[in-house]
Amino acid sequence: MNKEKIWEEYIKPAKIFGNLYFIGIRAVGIHLIDTGDGLIIIDAGYRESLHIIVNNIWELGFKPSDIKYIVISHAHNDHMDCVRELVAMTGAKTFIGKDDVPLLKGELYRDCPIRSFEPDVLLSDGDIISLGNTRIRCVATPGHTDGTMSFFFDVTDKAKTYRAGMFGGVGTNTLKRDFMEKHNLPFENRQKFIESIKRLKKEKVELFLGNHLENNKTEQKLKMLETSTENPFIINSQNEWNAFLDERLYRITTIIDNNE
Ligand SMILES: [Zn+2]
């Protein structure tokens, strides 16, 4: 992402389905849930894009001050850079995987400043985040980072309910030899990533959300939503979710096989 050209990050925010909305930027998926008893946002974006996120919330007819929970998928700046600003503005409670605390505190990566925040709730595998009409089940999926959390929750519109799912840390960039050696990370993280993918394959996902936009082709789907009667975020079989996970599995096995 070019922070000097932040306007290139703007995407028109939109309702995805029911009470679930996209408020993110090109560099990172950010989602808003209207629980009927306050707003939850999943991930928060770069500090430089804060005004875009705040604009998006207003543009969809919500008030940023109604954000009650900020849930972070993993402790990398692109997902949590502006959490402190959002907390200062809203008083929202913050959530992150417990095993990402060392990373959050800047103890893990060398020469790589983490724009930290004080988490209110440390998440463990199987925890439920509950607010209003929404219950988000957190699944520990370490690999990309130690504390990466994936999220599963029901979204309802009128009589229809779909199970939404997001893999919270998809990148193999932190599992490549150069990165791991530079930051003295254990190579077991690669096996953990593979095990996480296997766990995720067992999850039923009907509404596929992207932690990054390329995961589920968010931008193309948002465009399709404007004209199509079918909702492209709703996948009628596990195929798209499984294909995405298979592609991740292929990437990590290629890295291992080629000793990259
Ligand atoms: Zn990351």
CSV table of C-alpha atoms and ligand atoms in Angstrom, one decimal:
chain,number,residue,atom,x,y,z
A,1,MET,CA,0.0,0.0,0.0
A,2,ASN,CA,1.3,3.5,-0.9
A,3,LYS,CA,0.5,5.6,2.2
A,4,GLU,CA,1.4,8.7,0.1
A,5,LYS,CA,-1.5,8.0,-2.2
A,6,ILE,CA,-4.0,6.9,0.4
A,7,TRP,CA,-6.9,8.0,-1.7
A,8,GLU,CA,-6.2,5.0,-4.0
A,9,GLU,CA,-7.2,2.8,-1.0
A,10,TYR,CA,-10.8,4.0,-1.0
A,11,ILE,CA,-13.6,1.5,-1.9
A,12,LYS,CA,-17.2,2.4,-1.5
A,13,PRO,CA,-18.5,0.7,1.6
A,14,ALA,CA,-21.5,-1.6,1.2
A,15,LYS,CA,-23.9,-3.9,3.0
A,16,ILE,CA,-22.7,-7.5,2.3
A,17,PHE,CA,-25.7,-9.3,3.7
A,18,GLY,CA,-28.2,-8.6,6.5
A,19,ASN,CA,-26.5,-6.8,9.3
A,20,LEU,CA,-23.0,-7.3,7.9
A,21,TYR,CA,-21.1,-4.6,6.1
A,22,PHE,CA,-17.8,-4.0,4.3
A,23,ILE,CA,-16.0,-0.8,5.5
A,24,GLY,CA,-12.4,-1.7,4.5
A,25,ILE,CA,-9.8,-0.4,2.1
A,26,ARG,CA,-7.9,-2.1,-0.8
A,27,ALA,CA,-5.1,-3.2,1.5
A,28,VAL,CA,-7.2,-4.9,4.1
A,29,GLY,CA,-10.7,-6.2,4.8
A,30,ILE,CA,-12.6,-4.5,7.6
A,31,HIS,CA,-16.1,-5.6,8.5
A,32,LEU,CA,-18.8,-4.0,10.6
A,33,ILE,CA,-21.7,-6.0,12.3
A,34,ASP,CA,-24.7,-4.1,13.5
A,35,THR,CA,-25.7,-6.3,16.5
A,36,GLY,CA,-28.8,-4.2,17.4
A,37,ASP,CA,-27.0,-3.4,20.6
A,38,GLY,CA,-24.0,-1.6,19.2
A,39,LEU,CA,-21.5,-2.2,16.5
A,40,ILE,CA,-18.6,-4.7,16.2
A,41,ILE,CA,-15.8,-4.1,13.8
A,42,ILE,CA,-13.5,-6.9,12.8
A,43,ASP,CA,-10.0,-5.4,12.1
A,44,ALA,CA,-9.2,-1.7,11.9
A,45,GLY,CA,-6.8,-0.8,9.1
A,46,TYR,CA,-3.8,1.5,8.9
A,47,ARG,CA,-3.7,4.8,10.8
A,48,GLU,CA,-3.4,6.7,7.5
A,49,SER,CA,-6.7,5.3,6.4
A,50,LEU,CA,-8.6,6.1,9.6
A,51,HIS,CA,-10.6,8.9,8.0
A,52,ILE,CA,-11.7,6.6,5.3
A,53,ILE,CA,-12.9,4.0,7.8
A,54,VAL,CA,-14.7,6.7,9.8
A,55,ASN,CA,-16.3,8.1,6.6
A,56,ASN,CA,-17.4,4.6,5.6
A,57,ILE,CA,-19.2,4.0,8.9
A,58,TRP,CA,-21.1,7.3,8.6
A,59,GLU,CA,-21.8,6.7,4.9
A,60,LEU,CA,-23.6,3.4,5.8
A,61,GLY,CA,-25.8,5.3,8.2
A,62,PHE,CA,-24.0,4.3,11.5
A,63,LYS,CA,-22.2,6.4,14.1
A,64,PRO,CA,-18.6,5.5,14.9
A,65,SER,CA,-19.4,6.3,18.6
A,66,ASP,CA,-21.7,3.2,18.5
A,67,ILE,CA,-18.7,0.9,18.1
A,68,LYS,CA,-18.7,-1.3,21.2
A,69,TYR,CA,-16.2,-4.1,20.2
A,70,ILE,CA,-13.1,-4.0,18.0
A,71,VAL,CA,-12.0,-7.6,17.2
A,72,ILE,CA,-8.5,-8.0,15.7
A,73,SER,CA,-7.6,-11.1,13.7
A,74,HIS,CA,-3.9,-10.8,14.4
A,75,ALA,CA,-1.3,-8.4,15.6
A,76,HIS,CA,0.0,-6.9,12.3
A,77,ASN,CA,-0.2,-3.2,11.7
A,78,ASP,CA,-2.4,-3.5,8.6
A,79,HIS,CA,-5.2,-4.9,10.8
A,80,MET,CA,-4.8,-2.9,14.0
A,81,ASP,CA,-2.8,0.3,13.3
A,82,CYS,CA,-5.7,2.7,14.2
A,83,VAL,CA,-7.2,0.8,17.1
A,84,ARG,CA,-5.8,3.3,19.6
A,85,GLU,CA,-7.5,6.2,17.8
A,86,LEU,CA,-10.8,4.3,17.5
A,87,VAL,CA,-10.7,3.4,21.2
A,88,ALA,CA,-10.0,7.0,22.1
A,89,MET,CA,-13.0,8.1,20.0
A,90,THR,CA,-15.5,5.4,21.0
A,91,GLY,CA,-14.3,3.7,24.2
A,92,ALA,CA,-14.8,0.4,22.5
A,93,LYS,CA,-13.5,-2.8,24.0
A,94,THR,CA,-10.7,-4.6,22.2
A,95,PHE,CA,-10.2,-8.3,21.5
A,96,ILE,CA,-7.1,-10.2,20.2
A,97,GLY,CA,-5.7,-13.7,20.3
A,98,LYS,CA,-3.8,-14.3,23.6
A,99,ASP,CA,-0.8,-15.8,21.8
A,100,ASP,CA,-0.3,-12.5,19.9
A,101,VAL,CA,0.5,-10.6,23.0
A,102,PRO,CA,4.3,-10.8,22.6
A,103,LEU,CA,3.9,-9.6,19.0
A,104,LEU,CA,1.6,-6.8,20.1
A,105,LYS,CA,4.1,-5.7,22.8
A,106,GLY,CA,6.8,-5.5,20.1
A,107,GLU,CA,8.8,-8.4,21.7
A,108,LEU,CA,8.8,-10.6,18.7
A,109,TYR,CA,10.0,-8.9,15.5
A,110,ARG,CA,13.3,-7.1,15.2
A,111,ASP,CA,13.4,-3.6,13.7
A,112,CYS,CA,9.7,-3.7,13.0
A,113,PRO,CA,7.7,-1.2,15.0
A,114,ILE,CA,4.2,-2.5,16.0
A,115,ARG,CA,1.7,0.2,16.6
A,116,SER,CA,0.3,-1.4,19.7
A,117,PHE,CA,-2.8,-1.0,21.9
A,118,GLU,CA,-3.9,-2.3,25.3
A,119,PRO,CA,-6.3,-5.3,24.6
A,120,ASP,CA,-9.2,-5.6,27.0
A,121,VAL,CA,-10.0,-9.3,26.2
A,122,LEU,CA,-7.4,-12.0,25.2
A,123,LEU,CA,-9.1,-14.6,23.1
A,124,SER,CA,-8.5,-18.4,23.4
A,125,ASP,CA,-9.6,-21.1,21.0
A,126,GLY,CA,-13.4,-21.6,21.1
A,127,ASP,CA,-14.2,-18.3,22.8
A,128,ILE,CA,-17.5,-16.7,21.9
A,129,ILE,CA,-17.7,-12.9,21.5
A,130,SER,CA,-21.3,-12.0,22.2
A,131,LEU,CA,-23.1,-8.7,21.6
A,132,GLY,CA,-26.8,-8.1,20.8
A,133,ASN,CA,-27.9,-10.5,18.1
A,134,THR,CA,-24.4,-11.7,17.3
A,135,ARG,CA,-22.2,-14.5,18.6
A,136,ILE,CA,-18.7,-14.8,17.0
A,137,ARG,CA,-16.9,-18.1,17.6
A,138,CYS,CA,-13.2,-17.7,17.6
A,139,VAL,CA,-11.0,-20.5,16.3
A,140,ALA,CA,-7.2,-20.4,17.0
A,141,THR,CA,-5.4,-20.7,13.7
A,142,PRO,CA,-1.7,-20.1,14.4
A,143,GLY,CA,0.9,-20.0,11.7
A,144,HIS,CA,0.9,-16.5,10.1
A,145,THR,CA,1.2,-15.3,13.7
A,146,ASP,CA,1.1,-17.2,16.9
A,147,GLY,CA,-2.3,-15.8,18.0
A,148,THR,CA,-4.1,-15.6,14.7
A,149,MET,CA,-7.9,-16.0,15.3
A,150,SER,CA,-10.4,-17.0,12.7
A,151,PHE,CA,-14.1,-16.0,13.1
A,152,PHE,CA,-17.4,-17.8,12.4
A,153,PHE,CA,-20.8,-16.3,13.1
A,154,ASP,CA,-24.4,-16.4,11.8
A,155,VAL,CA,-25.7,-13.5,9.8
A,156,THR,CA,-29.5,-13.2,9.3
A,157,ASP,CA,-31.6,-11.2,6.9
A,158,LYS,CA,-35.4,-11.7,7.2
A,159,ALA,CA,-35.9,-15.5,7.2
A,160,LYS,CA,-32.5,-16.4,5.9
A,161,THR,CA,-29.4,-17.2,8.0
A,162,TYR,CA,-26.0,-17.9,6.7
A,163,ARG,CA,-22.8,-18.9,8.5
A,164,ALA,CA,-20.1,-16.4,7.8
A,165,GLY,CA,-16.4,-17.4,8.0
A,166,MET,CA,-13.0,-15.7,7.9
A,167,PHE,CA,-9.5,-17.1,8.0
A,168,GLY,CA,-7.8,-14.5,10.2
A,169,GLY,CA,-4.2,-14.8,9.0
A,170,VAL,CA,-3.6,-16.1,5.5
A,171,GLY,CA,-0.2,-14.9,4.5
A,172,THR,CA,2.8,-17.2,4.0
A,173,ASN,CA,5.1,-14.2,4.0
A,174,THR,CA,5.9,-14.7,7.7
A,175,LEU,CA,6.7,-18.4,7.0
A,176,LYS,CA,9.5,-17.9,4.5
A,177,ARG,CA,13.0,-18.6,5.5
A,178,ASP,CA,14.4,-15.1,5.2
A,179,PHE,CA,11.7,-13.6,7.4
A,180,MET,CA,11.8,-16.4,10.0
A,181,GLU,CA,15.6,-16.3,10.3
A,182,LYS,CA,15.6,-12.5,10.5
A,183,HIS,CA,13.1,-12.5,13.4
A,184,ASN,CA,14.3,-15.8,14.9
A,185,LEU,CA,10.9,-17.5,14.5
A,186,PRO,CA,10.5,-21.3,15.0
A,187,PHE,CA,10.1,-23.3,11.8
A,188,GLU,CA,7.3,-25.2,13.5
A,189,ASN,CA,5.1,-22.3,12.6
A,190,ARG,CA,4.8,-23.8,9.1
A,191,GLN,CA,3.4,-27.0,10.5
A,192,LYS,CA,1.0,-25.0,12.7
A,193,PHE,CA,-0.2,-23.1,9.6
A,194,ILE,CA,-0.9,-26.5,7.8
A,195,GLU,CA,-2.8,-27.8,10.9
A,196,SER,CA,-4.8,-24.5,11.0
A,197,ILE,CA,-5.8,-25.0,7.4
A,198,LYS,CA,-6.9,-28.5,8.1
A,199,ARG,CA,-9.1,-27.3,11.0
A,200,LEU,CA,-10.6,-24.6,8.9
A,201,LYS,CA,-11.6,-27.1,6.2
A,202,LYS,CA,-13.9,-28.7,8.8
A,203,GLU,CA,-15.8,-25.4,9.2
A,204,LYS,CA,-19.1,-24.8,7.4
A,205,VAL,CA,-18.9,-21.5,5.6
A,206,GLU,CA,-21.8,-20.1,3.6
A,207,LEU,CA,-20.8,-16.5,3.6
A,208,PHE,CA,-17.1,-16.2,2.7
A,209,LEU,CA,-15.3,-13.1,4.1
A,210,GLY,CA,-11.8,-12.0,3.2
A,211,ASN,CA,-9.2,-11.0,5.7
A,212,HIS,CA,-7.6,-9.4,2.7
A,213,LEU,CA,-9.6,-8.6,-0.4
A,214,GLU,CA,-7.9,-11.1,-2.7
A,215,ASN,CA,-9.0,-14.0,-0.5
A,216,ASN,CA,-12.6,-13.9,-1.6
A,217,LYS,CA,-12.4,-11.4,-4.5
A,218,THR,CA,-14.1,-8.8,-2.3
A,219,GLU,CA,-13.9,-5.9,-4.7
A,220,GLN,CA,-15.3,-7.8,-7.7
A,221,LYS,CA,-18.1,-9.1,-5.5
A,222,LEU,CA,-19.0,-5.7,-4.2
A,223,LYS,CA,-19.3,-4.5,-7.8
A,224,MET,CA,-21.5,-7.6,-8.6
A,225,LEU,CA,-23.7,-6.8,-5.6
A,226,GLU,CA,-24.7,-3.5,-7.3
A,227,THR,CA,-26.3,-5.2,-10.2
A,228,SER,CA,-26.8,-8.9,-9.5
A,229,THR,CA,-29.9,-10.5,-7.8
A,230,GLU,CA,-27.7,-13.3,-6.5
A,231,ASN,CA,-25.4,-12.4,-3.6
A,232,PRO,CA,-21.9,-13.4,-4.6
A,233,PHE,CA,-20.6,-13.5,-1.0
A,234,ILE,CA,-23.0,-16.4,-0.4
A,235,ILE,CA,-21.4,-19.6,-1.6
A,236,ASN,CA,-23.7,-22.4,-2.2
A,237,SER,CA,-21.3,-25.1,-1.5
A,238,GLN,CA,-18.0,-25.4,0.4
A,239,ASN,CA,-16.1,-25.3,-2.9
A,240,GLU,CA,-14.9,-21.7,-2.9
A,241,TRP,CA,-13.9,-21.9,0.8
A,242,ASN,CA,-12.1,-25.2,0.3
A,243,ALA,CA,-10.4,-24.0,-3.0
A,244,PHE,CA,-9.1,-21.0,-1.1
A,245,LEU,CA,-7.7,-23.1,1.7
A,246,ASP,CA,-6.2,-25.6,-0.8
A,247,GLU,CA,-4.4,-22.7,-2.5
A,248,ARG,CA,-3.0,-21.7,0.9
A,249,LEU,CA,-1.9,-25.3,1.5
A,250,TYR,CA,-0.2,-25.4,-1.9
A,251,ARG,CA,1.7,-22.2,-1.1
A,252,ILE,CA,3.0,-23.4,2.2
A,253,THR,CA,4.0,-26.9,0.9
A,254,THR,CA,5.8,-25.2,-2.0
A,255,ILE,CA,7.7,-23.0,0.4
A,256,ILE,CA,8.7,-26.1,2.5
A,257,ASP,CA,9.5,-28.2,-0.6
A,258,ASN,CA,11.6,-25.6,-2.2
A,259,ASN,CA,13.3,-24.5,1.1
A,260,GLU,CA,12.2,-20.9,0.3
B,1,ZN,ZN,-0.5,-10.3,8.8
